[in-house]
PDB file of C-alpha atoms in Angstrom:
ATOM      1  CA  MET A   1     -26.116 -16.758   0.331  1.00 79.00           C
ATOM      2  CA  LYS A   2     -23.954 -17.517   3.313  1.00 86.00           C
ATOM      3  CA  ILE A   3     -20.246 -17.373   2.498  1.00 88.00           C
ATOM      4  CA  PRO A   4     -18.291 -20.313   3.963  1.00 89.00           C
ATOM      5  CA  SER A   5     -15.239 -19.928   6.163  1.00 92.00           C
ATOM      6  CA  LEU A   6     -11.701 -19.990   4.782  1.00 90.00           C
ATOM      7  CA  ALA A   7     -11.184 -23.401   6.410  1.00 93.00           C
ATOM      8  CA  ASN A   8     -14.075 -24.826   4.393  1.00 92.00           C
ATOM      9  CA  ILE A   9     -12.784 -23.258   1.201  1.00 90.00           C
ATOM     10  CA  LYS A  10      -9.302 -24.653   1.893  1.00 92.00           C
ATOM     11  CA  LYS A  11     -10.721 -28.183   2.410  1.00 92.00           C
ATOM     12  CA  GLU A  12     -12.636 -27.968  -0.843  1.00 91.00           C
ATOM     13  CA  LEU A  13      -9.585 -26.680  -2.760  1.00 91.00           C
ATOM     14  CA  LYS A  14      -7.534 -29.640  -1.517  1.00 93.00           C
ATOM     15  CA  GLN A  15     -10.069 -31.995  -3.078  1.00 94.00           C
ATOM     16  CA  ARG A  16      -9.883 -30.394  -6.527  1.00 93.00           C
ATOM     17  CA  ASN A  17      -7.484 -31.530  -9.236  1.00 94.00           C
ATOM     18  CA  GLU A  18      -4.845 -29.326 -10.854  1.00 93.00           C
ATOM     19  CA  SER A  19      -6.815 -28.380 -13.973  1.00 94.00           C
ATOM     20  CA  GLU A  20      -9.829 -27.322 -11.889  1.00 93.00           C
ATOM     21  CA  LEU A  21      -7.590 -25.152  -9.703  1.00 91.00           C
ATOM     22  CA  ILE A  22      -5.999 -23.521 -12.744  1.00 91.00           C
ATOM     23  CA  GLU A  23      -9.435 -22.744 -14.169  1.00 93.00           C
ATOM     24  CA  LEU A  24     -10.574 -21.353 -10.823  1.00 91.00           C
ATOM     25  CA  VAL A  25      -7.547 -19.036 -10.553  1.00 90.00           C
ATOM     26  CA  LEU A  26      -8.054 -17.822 -14.128  1.00 91.00           C
ATOM     27  CA  GLN A  27     -11.721 -17.055 -13.446  1.00 93.00           C
ATOM     28  CA  LEU A  28     -10.754 -15.238 -10.268  1.00 90.00           C
ATOM     29  CA  SER A  29      -8.170 -13.139 -12.111  1.00 90.00           C
ATOM     30  CA  LYS A  30     -10.811 -12.122 -14.671  1.00 92.00           C
ATOM     31  CA  LEU A  31     -13.120 -10.720 -11.982  1.00 91.00           C
ATOM     32  CA  SER A  32     -11.093  -7.610 -11.254  1.00 87.00           C
ATOM     33  CA  ARG A  33      -7.910  -5.834 -12.141  1.00 83.00           C
ATOM     34  CA  ASP A  34      -6.739  -6.174  -8.527  1.00 79.00           C
ATOM     35  CA  ASN A  35      -7.131  -9.956  -8.624  1.00 84.00           C
ATOM     36  CA  LYS A  36      -5.225 -10.093 -11.894  1.00 85.00           C
ATOM     37  CA  ALA A  37      -2.423  -7.943 -10.452  1.00 79.00           C
ATOM     38  CA  PHE A  38      -2.287 -10.134  -7.346  1.00 80.00           C
ATOM     39  CA  VAL A  39      -2.014 -13.356  -9.356  1.00 85.00           C
ATOM     40  CA  TYR A  40       0.624 -11.836 -11.643  1.00 84.00           C
ATOM     41  CA  PHE A  41       2.670 -10.554  -8.719  1.00 80.00           C
ATOM     42  CA  LYS A  42       2.520 -13.857  -6.831  1.00 81.00           C
ATOM     43  CA  LEU A  43       3.487 -15.859  -9.912  1.00 84.00           C
ATOM     44  CA  PHE A  44       6.240 -13.714 -11.385  1.00 80.00           C
ATOM     45  CA  GLU A  45       7.438 -11.036  -8.984  1.00 73.00           C
ATOM     46  CA  ALA A  46       6.976 -12.479  -5.479  1.00 71.00           C
ATOM     47  CA  ASP A  47      10.720 -12.804  -4.891  1.00 75.00           C
ATOM     48  CA  ASN A  48      11.618  -9.421  -6.432  1.00 81.00           C
ATOM     49  CA  ASN A  49      10.475  -6.821  -3.890  1.00 82.00           C
ATOM     50  CA  ASP A  50      12.694  -4.092  -5.368  1.00 85.00           C
ATOM     51  CA  LEU A  51      10.970  -4.279  -8.745  1.00 84.00           C
ATOM     52  CA  TYR A  52       7.566  -4.308  -7.060  1.00 84.00           C
ATOM     53  CA  LEU A  53       8.531  -1.303  -4.939  1.00 89.00           C
ATOM     54  CA  ALA A  54       9.688   0.608  -8.020  1.00 89.00           C
ATOM     55  CA  MET A  55       6.472  -0.191  -9.911  1.00 87.00           C
ATOM     56  CA  VAL A  56       4.221   0.947  -7.073  1.00 90.00           C
ATOM     57  CA  LYS A  57       6.275   4.108  -6.473  1.00 94.00           C
ATOM     58  CA  GLU A  58       5.967   4.942 -10.158  1.00 94.00           C
ATOM     59  CA  ASP A  59       2.169   4.529 -10.011  1.00 92.00           C
ATOM     60  CA  LEU A  60       1.935   6.646  -6.855  1.00 95.00           C
ATOM     61  CA  GLU A  61       4.179   9.349  -8.330  1.00 96.00           C
ATOM     62  CA  GLU A  62       1.941   9.542 -11.390  1.00 96.00           C
ATOM     63  CA  ALA A  63      -1.145   9.806  -9.178  1.00 95.00           C
ATOM     64  CA  PHE A  64       0.432  12.644  -7.174  1.00 96.00           C
ATOM     65  CA  GLU A  65       1.390  14.480 -10.376  1.00 95.00           C
ATOM     66  CA  ASN A  66      -2.172  14.238 -11.706  1.00 95.00           C
ATOM     67  CA  ALA A  67      -3.829  15.203  -8.417  1.00 94.00           C
ATOM     68  CA  ASN A  68      -6.007  18.289  -8.192  1.00 91.00           C
ATOM     69  CA  LEU A  69      -4.668  20.718  -5.567  1.00 91.00           C
ATOM     70  CA  LYS A  70      -6.796  23.740  -6.410  1.00 92.00           C
ATOM     71  CA  SER A  71      -8.677  23.706  -3.096  1.00 91.00           C
ATOM     72  CA  TYR A  72      -8.495  21.932   0.228  1.00 90.00           C
ATOM     73  CA  TYR A  73     -11.538  19.821  -0.727  1.00 93.00           C
ATOM     74  CA  THR A  74     -10.044  18.482  -3.964  1.00 94.00           C
ATOM     75  CA  ALA A  75      -6.661  18.021  -2.275  1.00 93.00           C
ATOM     76  CA  LYS A  76      -8.327  15.984   0.461  1.00 94.00           C
ATOM     77  CA  LYS A  77     -10.154  13.822  -2.082  1.00 95.00           C
ATOM     78  CA  SER A  78      -6.953  13.318  -4.087  1.00 95.00           C
ATOM     79  CA  ALA A  79      -4.962  12.318  -1.016  1.00 95.00           C
ATOM     80  CA  GLN A  80      -7.651   9.849   0.034  1.00 96.00           C
ATOM     81  CA  SER A  81      -7.769   8.371  -3.451  1.00 96.00           C
ATOM     82  CA  ILE A  82      -4.001   7.945  -3.597  1.00 96.00           C
ATOM     83  CA  ARG A  83      -3.999   6.361  -0.153  1.00 97.00           C
ATOM     84  CA  ARG A  84      -6.638   3.847  -1.262  1.00 96.00           C
ATOM     85  CA  MET A  85      -4.508   3.032  -4.296  1.00 94.00           C
ATOM     86  CA  MET A  86      -1.440   2.556  -2.071  1.00 95.00           C
ATOM     87  CA  ASN A  87      -3.347   0.354   0.387  1.00 94.00           C
ATOM     88  CA  LYS A  88      -4.413  -1.941  -2.451  1.00 90.00           C
ATOM     89  CA  SER A  89      -0.775  -2.274  -3.434  1.00 89.00           C
ATOM     90  CA  LEU A  90       0.281  -2.946   0.147  1.00 90.00           C
ATOM     91  CA  LYS A  91      -2.015  -5.974   0.250  1.00 86.00           C
ATOM     92  CA  LEU A  92       0.133  -7.696  -2.365  1.00 82.00           C
ATOM     93  CA  THR A  93       3.219  -7.925  -0.170  1.00 84.00           C
ATOM     94  CA  LYS A  94       3.917  -9.148   3.330  1.00 85.00           C
ATOM     95  CA  ASP A  95       7.466  -7.782   3.441  1.00 88.00           C
ATOM     96  CA  LYS A  96       7.554  -5.190   6.242  1.00 92.00           C
ATOM     97  CA  VAL A  97      10.511  -3.294   4.768  1.00 92.00           C
ATOM     98  CA  THR A  98       8.690  -2.869   1.445  1.00 92.00           C
ATOM     99  CA  ILE A  99       5.564  -1.673   3.251  1.00 94.00           C
ATOM    100  CA  ILE A 100       7.589   0.818   5.302  1.00 95.00           C
ATOM    101  CA  GLU A 101       9.334   2.112   2.172  1.00 95.00           C
ATOM    102  CA  LEU A 102       5.992   2.680   0.437  1.00 96.00           C
ATOM    103  CA  LEU A 103       4.503   4.432   3.460  1.00 96.00           C
ATOM    104  CA  PHE A 104       7.572   6.676   3.700  1.00 96.00           C
ATOM    105  CA  PHE A 105       7.268   7.432  -0.016  1.00 97.00           C
ATOM    106  CA  PHE A 106       3.601   8.350   0.410  1.00 97.00           C
ATOM    107  CA  CYS A 107       4.350  10.649   3.350  1.00 96.00           C
ATOM    108  CA  GLU A 108       7.248  12.237   1.473  1.00 96.00           C
ATOM    109  CA  LYS A 109       4.978  13.040  -1.486  1.00 96.00           C
ATOM    110  CA  ILE A 110       2.254  14.420   0.802  1.00 96.00           C
ATOM    111  CA  ILE A 111       4.848  16.902   2.082  1.00 94.00           C
ATOM    112  CA  GLU A 112       6.484  17.535  -1.289  1.00 94.00           C
ATOM    113  CA  TYR A 113       3.228  18.342  -3.084  1.00 94.00           C
ATOM    114  CA  GLY A 114       2.043  20.651  -0.285  1.00 93.00           C
ATOM    115  CA  TYR A 115      -0.965  18.748   1.031  1.00 92.00           C
ATOM    116  CA  LEU A 116      -0.110  19.619   4.635  1.00 90.00           C
ATOM    117  CA  LYS A 117      -0.135  23.358   3.856  1.00 90.00           C
ATOM    118  CA  PHE A 118      -3.937  23.225   3.633  1.00 90.00           C
ATOM    119  CA  ARG A 119      -4.104  22.399   7.387  1.00 89.00           C
ATOM    120  CA  HIS A 120      -7.254  20.407   6.687  1.00 89.00           C
ATOM    121  CA  PRO A 121      -7.989  17.991   9.554  1.00 93.00           C
ATOM    122  CA  VAL A 122      -8.719  15.064   7.226  1.00 93.00           C
ATOM    123  CA  ILE A 123      -5.386  15.454   5.421  1.00 93.00           C
ATOM    124  CA  ASP A 124      -3.539  15.938   8.704  1.00 94.00           C
ATOM    125  CA  ASN A 125      -5.180  12.831  10.188  1.00 95.00           C
ATOM    126  CA  LEU A 126      -4.464  10.833   7.042  1.00 95.00           C
ATOM    127  CA  TYR A 127      -0.777  11.768   7.301  1.00 95.00           C
ATOM    128  CA  ALA A 128      -0.656  11.062  11.042  1.00 95.00           C
ATOM    129  CA  SER A 129      -2.274   7.647  10.582  1.00 96.00           C
ATOM    130  CA  GLN A 130       0.391   6.686   8.037  1.00 96.00           C
ATOM    131  CA  ILE A 131       3.079   7.732  10.521  1.00 95.00           C
ATOM    132  CA  LYS A 132       1.431   5.545  13.188  1.00 96.00           C
ATOM    133  CA  LYS A 133       1.428   2.586  10.780  1.00 96.00           C
ATOM    134  CA  ILE A 134       5.134   3.124  10.158  1.00 95.00           C
ATOM    135  CA  GLU A 135       5.830   3.273  13.906  1.00 95.00           C
ATOM    136  CA  LYS A 136       4.048  -0.041  14.457  1.00 95.00           C
ATOM    137  CA  LEU A 137       5.905  -1.707  11.600  1.00 94.00           C
ATOM    138  CA  ILE A 138       9.293  -0.391  12.702  1.00 94.00           C
ATOM    139  CA  ALA A 139       8.686  -1.717  16.219  1.00 93.00           C
ATOM    140  CA  GLY A 140       8.438  -5.221  14.741  1.00 91.00           C
ATOM    141  CA  LEU A 141      11.731  -5.042  12.846  1.00 90.00           C
ATOM    142  CA  HIS A 142      15.233  -6.115  13.863  1.00 89.00           C
ATOM    143  CA  GLU A 143      17.082  -3.543  16.016  1.00 89.00           C
ATOM    144  CA  ASP A 144      19.507  -2.575  13.231  1.00 87.00           C
ATOM    145  CA  LEU A 145      16.666  -1.841  10.821  1.00 87.00           C
ATOM    146  CA  GLN A 146      14.784   0.022  13.550  1.00 90.00           C
ATOM    147  CA  PHE A 147      17.762   2.309  14.004  1.00 89.00           C
ATOM    148  CA  ASP A 148      18.040   2.888  10.240  1.00 88.00           C
ATOM    149  CA  TYR A 149      14.407   3.929   9.914  1.00 92.00           C
ATOM    150  CA  GLN A 150      14.009   5.810  13.185  1.00 92.00           C
ATOM    151  CA  GLU A 151      15.769   8.983  12.004  1.00 91.00           C
ATOM    152  CA  THR A 152      13.617   9.148   8.882  1.00 91.00           C
ATOM    153  CA  LEU A 153      10.514   8.593  10.983  1.00 93.00           C
ATOM    154  CA  ASP A 154      11.524  11.391  13.358  1.00 92.00           C
ATOM    155  CA  ASN A 155      11.882  13.767  10.384  1.00 92.00           C
ATOM    156  CA  PHE A 156       8.373  12.917   9.219  1.00 92.00           C
ATOM    157  CA  LYS A 157       6.932  13.345  12.719  1.00 91.00           C
ATOM    158  CA  LYS A 158       8.026  16.998  12.671  1.00 90.00           C
ATOM    159  CA  HIS A 159       5.283  17.688  10.137  1.00 85.00           C
ATOM    160  CA  ILE A 160       2.463  16.444  12.355  1.00 83.00           C
ATOM    161  CA  SER A 161       0.556  19.411  13.751  1.00 64.00           C
TER     162      SER A 161
END
């Protein structure tokens, strides 16, 4: 089956009536937990980034607390798993400040829980790639916000080997 382009899907959605669209969104939200979370967030929490940020930080904190750090291998797998979880959450928001805050939180927890002490290249690269994402996002912000975040970013860069 060939999947149509977004333009074609958009045209078709415009032709549907309201009840058909509601049914379609409900079916979509039943397909996966991520879809359901996305629909919920867009309907109820889209304008409240602080609440969203707090909810995601709480989930990430719990994941870090439950992570297995017995060996470099399990630490690597845990860090990758938590990053995947964070990336799913980042897809729900387009607010750059919220994304930067979550990336900073992730990097802070990587340091706090001692992942970088393993000196495993995968963990080090994972951390460095998050720092690069933050740099790119900060470059796109207003100058005042850039200044506010730059010092924090510089502190995190010190941990890159």
